[in-house]
């Protein structure tokens, strides 16, 4: 099975299935996950909020996240290798045969493995001073260089 080039994430479904304290923590982890894989992703939350882009990850909000995830899967499944991450069987069932599907629990175990794959000596964060680390984190969050 080909590696996905586009991940579609059911935001609140993943948030509630995992150890995350808030959506921002989940978004940070997902942005790192897709970047490490050279892929891109869209995380969709129910409701209203500020739509943002964190590198290769888009954060979107919709009145019905399931409907948007289904539409995005249908839109991209013929041009890209798409992986839909949701424990909602209705969403997974209507996304099409061409779409890879993972439950939130399965994906979270992959996400945890990715987090543990970094060896301390290979992390850039361990080789920069605290001030530089803070500035880089602010840039990554889109907060400028201050």
mmCIF file of the C-alpha atoms, coordinates in Angstrom:
data_MODEL
# 
_entry.id   MODEL 
# 
loop_
_atom_site.group_PDB 
_atom_site.id 
_atom_site.type_symbol 
_atom_site.label_atom_id 
_atom_site.label_alt_id 
_atom_site.label_comp_id 
_atom_site.label_asym_id 
_atom_site.label_entity_id 
_atom_site.label_seq_id 
_atom_site.pdbx_PDB_ins_code 
_atom_site.Cartn_x 
_atom_site.Cartn_y 
_atom_site.Cartn_z 
_atom_site.occupancy 
_atom_site.B_iso_or_equiv 
_atom_site.pdbx_formal_charge 
_atom_site.auth_seq_id 
_atom_site.auth_comp_id 
_atom_site.auth_asym_id 
_atom_site.auth_atom_id 
_atom_site.pdbx_PDB_model_num 
ATOM 1   C CA . UNK A 1 1   ? 0.000   0.000  0.000  1.00 0.00 ? 1   UNK A CA 1 
ATOM 2   C CA . UNK A 1 2   ? 1.400   3.395  -1.009 1.00 0.00 ? 2   UNK A CA 1 
ATOM 3   C CA . UNK A 1 3   ? 2.243   5.955  1.633  1.00 0.00 ? 3   UNK A CA 1 
ATOM 4   C CA . UNK A 1 4   ? -0.482  8.608  1.871  1.00 0.00 ? 4   UNK A CA 1 
ATOM 5   C CA . UNK A 1 5   ? 0.275   12.011 0.421  1.00 0.00 ? 5   UNK A CA 1 
ATOM 6   C CA . UNK A 1 6   ? -2.836  13.561 1.991  1.00 0.00 ? 6   UNK A CA 1 
ATOM 7   C CA . UNK A 1 7   ? -4.155  12.855 5.475  1.00 0.00 ? 7   UNK A CA 1 
ATOM 8   C CA . UNK A 1 8   ? -7.689  13.901 6.416  1.00 0.00 ? 8   UNK A CA 1 
ATOM 9   C CA . UNK A 1 9   ? -8.204  14.064 10.176 1.00 0.00 ? 9   UNK A CA 1 
ATOM 10  C CA . UNK A 1 10  ? -11.481 14.093 12.116 1.00 0.00 ? 10  UNK A CA 1 
ATOM 11  C CA . UNK A 1 11  ? -10.349 16.687 14.678 1.00 0.00 ? 11  UNK A CA 1 
ATOM 12  C CA . UNK A 1 12  ? -12.599 16.211 17.681 1.00 0.00 ? 12  UNK A CA 1 
ATOM 13  C CA . UNK A 1 13  ? -12.711 12.463 17.108 1.00 0.00 ? 13  UNK A CA 1 
ATOM 14  C CA . UNK A 1 14  ? -8.907  12.298 17.425 1.00 0.00 ? 14  UNK A CA 1 
ATOM 15  C CA . UNK A 1 15  ? -8.815  14.835 20.231 1.00 0.00 ? 15  UNK A CA 1 
ATOM 16  C CA . UNK A 1 16  ? -11.169 12.802 22.418 1.00 0.00 ? 16  UNK A CA 1 
ATOM 17  C CA . UNK A 1 17  ? -9.488  9.482  21.582 1.00 0.00 ? 17  UNK A CA 1 
ATOM 18  C CA . UNK A 1 18  ? -6.032  10.712 22.566 1.00 0.00 ? 18  UNK A CA 1 
ATOM 19  C CA . UNK A 1 19  ? -4.126  12.219 25.470 1.00 0.00 ? 19  UNK A CA 1 
ATOM 20  C CA . UNK A 1 20  ? -4.359  15.787 24.199 1.00 0.00 ? 20  UNK A CA 1 
ATOM 21  C CA . UNK A 1 21  ? -5.271  18.630 26.527 1.00 0.00 ? 21  UNK A CA 1 
ATOM 22  C CA . UNK A 1 22  ? -6.624  20.919 23.815 1.00 0.00 ? 22  UNK A CA 1 
ATOM 23  C CA . UNK A 1 23  ? -6.985  21.185 20.030 1.00 0.00 ? 23  UNK A CA 1 
ATOM 24  C CA . UNK A 1 24  ? -3.787  23.220 19.712 1.00 0.00 ? 24  UNK A CA 1 
ATOM 25  C CA . UNK A 1 25  ? -1.714  20.364 21.147 1.00 0.00 ? 25  UNK A CA 1 
ATOM 26  C CA . UNK A 1 26  ? -3.324  17.957 18.659 1.00 0.00 ? 26  UNK A CA 1 
ATOM 27  C CA . UNK A 1 27  ? -2.698  20.344 15.759 1.00 0.00 ? 27  UNK A CA 1 
ATOM 28  C CA . UNK A 1 28  ? 0.974   20.676 16.740 1.00 0.00 ? 28  UNK A CA 1 
ATOM 29  C CA . UNK A 1 29  ? 1.422   16.897 16.747 1.00 0.00 ? 29  UNK A CA 1 
ATOM 30  C CA . UNK A 1 30  ? -0.411  16.449 13.442 1.00 0.00 ? 30  UNK A CA 1 
ATOM 31  C CA . UNK A 1 31  ? 1.624   19.197 11.759 1.00 0.00 ? 31  UNK A CA 1 
ATOM 32  C CA . UNK A 1 32  ? 4.827   17.454 12.829 1.00 0.00 ? 32  UNK A CA 1 
ATOM 33  C CA . UNK A 1 33  ? 3.504   14.061 11.729 1.00 0.00 ? 33  UNK A CA 1 
ATOM 34  C CA . UNK A 1 34  ? 2.640   15.104 8.171  1.00 0.00 ? 34  UNK A CA 1 
ATOM 35  C CA . UNK A 1 35  ? 5.835   17.155 7.814  1.00 0.00 ? 35  UNK A CA 1 
ATOM 36  C CA . UNK A 1 36  ? 7.992   14.182 8.832  1.00 0.00 ? 36  UNK A CA 1 
ATOM 37  C CA . UNK A 1 37  ? 6.252   12.070 6.200  1.00 0.00 ? 37  UNK A CA 1 
ATOM 38  C CA . UNK A 1 38  ? 6.582   14.633 3.434  1.00 0.00 ? 38  UNK A CA 1 
ATOM 39  C CA . UNK A 1 39  ? 2.804   14.629 3.150  1.00 0.00 ? 39  UNK A CA 1 
ATOM 40  C CA . UNK A 1 40  ? 0.145   17.221 3.789  1.00 0.00 ? 40  UNK A CA 1 
ATOM 41  C CA . UNK A 1 41  ? -2.948  17.117 5.928  1.00 0.00 ? 41  UNK A CA 1 
ATOM 42  C CA . UNK A 1 42  ? -6.264  18.705 6.715  1.00 0.00 ? 42  UNK A CA 1 
ATOM 43  C CA . UNK A 1 43  ? -7.715  18.490 10.214 1.00 0.00 ? 43  UNK A CA 1 
ATOM 44  C CA . UNK A 1 44  ? -11.409 19.363 10.379 1.00 0.00 ? 44  UNK A CA 1 
ATOM 45  C CA . UNK A 1 45  ? -13.206 20.366 13.579 1.00 0.00 ? 45  UNK A CA 1 
ATOM 46  C CA . UNK A 1 46  ? -16.953 20.762 14.029 1.00 0.00 ? 46  UNK A CA 1 
ATOM 47  C CA . UNK A 1 47  ? -18.067 24.313 14.706 1.00 0.00 ? 47  UNK A CA 1 
ATOM 48  C CA . UNK A 1 48  ? -16.503 27.697 14.103 1.00 0.00 ? 48  UNK A CA 1 
ATOM 49  C CA . UNK A 1 49  ? -12.928 28.776 14.584 1.00 0.00 ? 49  UNK A CA 1 
ATOM 50  C CA . UNK A 1 50  ? -9.973  30.425 12.948 1.00 0.00 ? 50  UNK A CA 1 
ATOM 51  C CA . UNK A 1 51  ? -8.793  28.492 9.923  1.00 0.00 ? 51  UNK A CA 1 
ATOM 52  C CA . UNK A 1 52  ? -5.003  28.342 9.910  1.00 0.00 ? 52  UNK A CA 1 
ATOM 53  C CA . UNK A 1 53  ? -2.134  26.712 8.062  1.00 0.00 ? 53  UNK A CA 1 
ATOM 54  C CA . UNK A 1 54  ? 0.784   25.147 9.942  1.00 0.00 ? 54  UNK A CA 1 
ATOM 55  C CA . UNK A 1 55  ? 3.265   24.224 7.244  1.00 0.00 ? 55  UNK A CA 1 
ATOM 56  C CA . UNK A 1 56  ? 1.764   21.212 5.464  1.00 0.00 ? 56  UNK A CA 1 
ATOM 57  C CA . UNK A 1 57  ? -1.309  21.059 7.750  1.00 0.00 ? 57  UNK A CA 1 
ATOM 58  C CA . UNK A 1 58  ? -4.523  23.016 7.226  1.00 0.00 ? 58  UNK A CA 1 
ATOM 59  C CA . UNK A 1 59  ? -6.886  23.543 10.155 1.00 0.00 ? 59  UNK A CA 1 
ATOM 60  C CA . UNK A 1 60  ? -10.504 23.867 9.027  1.00 0.00 ? 60  UNK A CA 1 
ATOM 61  C CA . UNK A 1 61  ? -13.871 24.238 10.751 1.00 0.00 ? 61  UNK A CA 1 
ATOM 62  C CA . UNK A 1 62  ? -17.267 23.215 9.428  1.00 0.00 ? 62  UNK A CA 1 
ATOM 63  C CA . UNK A 1 63  ? -20.836 23.017 10.653 1.00 0.00 ? 63  UNK A CA 1 
ATOM 64  C CA . UNK A 1 64  ? -20.597 19.317 9.793  1.00 0.00 ? 64  UNK A CA 1 
ATOM 65  C CA . UNK A 1 65  ? -16.994 18.076 9.862  1.00 0.00 ? 65  UNK A CA 1 
ATOM 66  C CA . UNK A 1 66  ? -18.036 14.619 8.629  1.00 0.00 ? 66  UNK A CA 1 
ATOM 67  C CA . UNK A 1 67  ? -19.569 16.050 5.462  1.00 0.00 ? 67  UNK A CA 1 
ATOM 68  C CA . UNK A 1 68  ? -16.457 18.131 4.733  1.00 0.00 ? 68  UNK A CA 1 
ATOM 69  C CA . UNK A 1 69  ? -14.166 15.130 5.291  1.00 0.00 ? 69  UNK A CA 1 
ATOM 70  C CA . UNK A 1 70  ? -16.292 13.047 2.899  1.00 0.00 ? 70  UNK A CA 1 
ATOM 71  C CA . UNK A 1 71  ? -16.185 15.823 0.275  1.00 0.00 ? 71  UNK A CA 1 
ATOM 72  C CA . UNK A 1 72  ? -12.414 16.270 0.586  1.00 0.00 ? 72  UNK A CA 1 
ATOM 73  C CA . UNK A 1 73  ? -11.868 12.512 0.283  1.00 0.00 ? 73  UNK A CA 1 
ATOM 74  C CA . UNK A 1 74  ? -14.013 12.403 -2.871 1.00 0.00 ? 74  UNK A CA 1 
ATOM 75  C CA . UNK A 1 75  ? -12.260 15.446 -4.308 1.00 0.00 ? 75  UNK A CA 1 
ATOM 76  C CA . UNK A 1 76  ? -8.695  14.170 -3.871 1.00 0.00 ? 76  UNK A CA 1 
ATOM 77  C CA . UNK A 1 77  ? -8.902  10.362 -3.945 1.00 0.00 ? 77  UNK A CA 1 
ATOM 78  C CA . UNK A 1 78  ? -8.318  10.055 -7.701 1.00 0.00 ? 78  UNK A CA 1 
ATOM 79  C CA . UNK A 1 79  ? -5.287  12.363 -7.767 1.00 0.00 ? 79  UNK A CA 1 
ATOM 80  C CA . UNK A 1 80  ? -3.532  11.478 -4.490 1.00 0.00 ? 80  UNK A CA 1 
ATOM 81  C CA . UNK A 1 81  ? -3.124  8.671  -2.002 1.00 0.00 ? 81  UNK A CA 1 
ATOM 82  C CA . UNK A 1 82  ? -5.573  9.757  0.695  1.00 0.00 ? 82  UNK A CA 1 
ATOM 83  C CA . UNK A 1 83  ? -5.806  8.465  4.258  1.00 0.00 ? 83  UNK A CA 1 
ATOM 84  C CA . UNK A 1 84  ? -8.892  9.305  6.317  1.00 0.00 ? 84  UNK A CA 1 
ATOM 85  C CA . UNK A 1 85  ? -8.420  9.155  10.090 1.00 0.00 ? 85  UNK A CA 1 
ATOM 86  C CA . UNK A 1 86  ? -11.687 8.821  12.010 1.00 0.00 ? 86  UNK A CA 1 
ATOM 87  C CA . UNK A 1 87  ? -13.399 6.313  14.255 1.00 0.00 ? 87  UNK A CA 1 
ATOM 88  C CA . UNK A 1 88  ? -16.750 7.303  12.757 1.00 0.00 ? 88  UNK A CA 1 
ATOM 89  C CA . UNK A 1 89  ? -17.688 4.264  10.654 1.00 0.00 ? 89  UNK A CA 1 
ATOM 90  C CA . UNK A 1 90  ? -20.204 6.252  8.603  1.00 0.00 ? 90  UNK A CA 1 
ATOM 91  C CA . UNK A 1 91  ? -17.508 8.702  7.480  1.00 0.00 ? 91  UNK A CA 1 
ATOM 92  C CA . UNK A 1 92  ? -15.059 5.921  6.704  1.00 0.00 ? 92  UNK A CA 1 
ATOM 93  C CA . UNK A 1 93  ? -17.740 3.984  4.846  1.00 0.00 ? 93  UNK A CA 1 
ATOM 94  C CA . UNK A 1 94  ? -18.710 6.818  2.517  1.00 0.00 ? 94  UNK A CA 1 
ATOM 95  C CA . UNK A 1 95  ? -15.197 8.010  1.680  1.00 0.00 ? 95  UNK A CA 1 
ATOM 96  C CA . UNK A 1 96  ? -14.687 5.504  -1.154 1.00 0.00 ? 96  UNK A CA 1 
ATOM 97  C CA . UNK A 1 97  ? -12.700 2.328  -1.734 1.00 0.00 ? 97  UNK A CA 1 
ATOM 98  C CA . UNK A 1 98  ? -9.670  4.258  -3.012 1.00 0.00 ? 98  UNK A CA 1 
ATOM 99  C CA . UNK A 1 99  ? -9.192  5.955  0.367  1.00 0.00 ? 99  UNK A CA 1 
ATOM 100 C CA . UNK A 1 100 ? -7.069  4.369  3.080  1.00 0.00 ? 100 UNK A CA 1 
ATOM 101 C CA . UNK A 1 101 ? -8.850  4.405  6.418  1.00 0.00 ? 101 UNK A CA 1 
ATOM 102 C CA . UNK A 1 102 ? -7.522  4.325  9.954  1.00 0.00 ? 102 UNK A CA 1 
ATOM 103 C CA . UNK A 1 103 ? -9.414  4.447  13.203 1.00 0.00 ? 103 UNK A CA 1 
ATOM 104 C CA . UNK A 1 104 ? -8.357  7.134  15.648 1.00 0.00 ? 104 UNK A CA 1 
ATOM 105 C CA . UNK A 1 105 ? -6.888  4.505  18.008 1.00 0.00 ? 105 UNK A CA 1 
ATOM 106 C CA . UNK A 1 106 ? -4.791  2.921  15.249 1.00 0.00 ? 106 UNK A CA 1 
ATOM 107 C CA . UNK A 1 107 ? -3.537  6.290  14.070 1.00 0.00 ? 107 UNK A CA 1 
ATOM 108 C CA . UNK A 1 108 ? -2.725  7.444  17.608 1.00 0.00 ? 108 UNK A CA 1 
ATOM 109 C CA . UNK A 1 109 ? -0.491  4.401  18.086 1.00 0.00 ? 109 UNK A CA 1 
ATOM 110 C CA . UNK A 1 110 ? 1.353   5.364  14.854 1.00 0.00 ? 110 UNK A CA 1 
ATOM 111 C CA . UNK A 1 111 ? 1.607   8.952  16.097 1.00 0.00 ? 111 UNK A CA 1 
ATOM 112 C CA . UNK A 1 112 ? 3.072   7.731  19.390 1.00 0.00 ? 112 UNK A CA 1 
ATOM 113 C CA . UNK A 1 113 ? 5.637   5.594  17.543 1.00 0.00 ? 113 UNK A CA 1 
ATOM 114 C CA . UNK A 1 114 ? 6.675   8.636  15.487 1.00 0.00 ? 114 UNK A CA 1 
ATOM 115 C CA . UNK A 1 115 ? 7.196   10.666 18.657 1.00 0.00 ? 115 UNK A CA 1 
ATOM 116 C CA . UNK A 1 116 ? 9.441   7.964  20.120 1.00 0.00 ? 116 UNK A CA 1 
ATOM 117 C CA . UNK A 1 117 ? 11.492  7.501  16.937 1.00 0.00 ? 117 UNK A CA 1 
ATOM 118 C CA . UNK A 1 118 ? 13.500  10.664 17.583 1.00 0.00 ? 118 UNK A CA 1 
ATOM 119 C CA . UNK A 1 119 ? 16.757  9.953  19.328 1.00 0.00 ? 119 UNK A CA 1 
ATOM 120 C CA . UNK A 1 120 ? 17.942  12.727 21.627 1.00 0.00 ? 120 UNK A CA 1 
ATOM 121 C CA . UNK A 1 121 ? 21.214  13.315 19.792 1.00 0.00 ? 121 UNK A CA 1 
ATOM 122 C CA . UNK A 1 122 ? 19.448  13.813 16.468 1.00 0.00 ? 122 UNK A CA 1 
ATOM 123 C CA . UNK A 1 123 ? 16.998  16.501 17.538 1.00 0.00 ? 123 UNK A CA 1 
ATOM 124 C CA . UNK A 1 124 ? 17.825  20.002 16.363 1.00 0.00 ? 124 UNK A CA 1 
ATOM 125 C CA . UNK A 1 125 ? 16.022  21.385 19.429 1.00 0.00 ? 125 UNK A CA 1 
ATOM 126 C CA . UNK A 1 126 ? 18.729  19.868 21.628 1.00 0.00 ? 126 UNK A CA 1 
ATOM 127 C CA . UNK A 1 127 ? 21.447  21.735 19.747 1.00 0.00 ? 127 UNK A CA 1 
ATOM 128 C CA . UNK A 1 128 ? 20.097  25.301 19.853 1.00 0.00 ? 128 UNK A CA 1 
ATOM 129 C CA . UNK A 1 129 ? 20.008  27.754 22.714 1.00 0.00 ? 129 UNK A CA 1 
ATOM 130 C CA . UNK A 1 130 ? 16.786  28.499 24.590 1.00 0.00 ? 130 UNK A CA 1 
ATOM 131 C CA . UNK A 1 131 ? 16.232  31.932 22.998 1.00 0.00 ? 131 UNK A CA 1 
ATOM 132 C CA . UNK A 1 132 ? 16.544  30.518 19.469 1.00 0.00 ? 132 UNK A CA 1 
ATOM 133 C CA . UNK A 1 133 ? 14.226  27.651 20.391 1.00 0.00 ? 133 UNK A CA 1 
ATOM 134 C CA . UNK A 1 134 ? 11.570  30.116 21.623 1.00 0.00 ? 134 UNK A CA 1 
ATOM 135 C CA . UNK A 1 135 ? 11.863  32.245 18.466 1.00 0.00 ? 135 UNK A CA 1 
ATOM 136 C CA . UNK A 1 136 ? 11.536  29.169 16.235 1.00 0.00 ? 136 UNK A CA 1 
ATOM 137 C CA . UNK A 1 137 ? 8.499   27.962 18.181 1.00 0.00 ? 137 UNK A CA 1 
ATOM 138 C CA . UNK A 1 138 ? 6.832   31.378 17.778 1.00 0.00 ? 138 UNK A CA 1 
ATOM 139 C CA . UNK A 1 139 ? 7.528   31.313 14.049 1.00 0.00 ? 139 UNK A CA 1 
ATOM 140 C CA . UNK A 1 140 ? 6.112   27.794 13.763 1.00 0.00 ? 140 UNK A CA 1 
ATOM 141 C CA . UNK A 1 141 ? 2.935   28.934 15.491 1.00 0.00 ? 141 UNK A CA 1 
ATOM 142 C CA . UNK A 1 142 ? 2.676   31.931 13.158 1.00 0.00 ? 142 UNK A CA 1 
ATOM 143 C CA . UNK A 1 143 ? 3.335   34.455 15.932 1.00 0.00 ? 143 UNK A CA 1 
ATOM 144 C CA . UNK A 1 144 ? 6.184   36.337 14.274 1.00 0.00 ? 144 UNK A CA 1 
ATOM 145 C CA . UNK A 1 145 ? 9.684   36.520 15.632 1.00 0.00 ? 145 UNK A CA 1 
ATOM 146 C CA . UNK A 1 146 ? 8.880   38.194 18.963 1.00 0.00 ? 146 UNK A CA 1 
# 
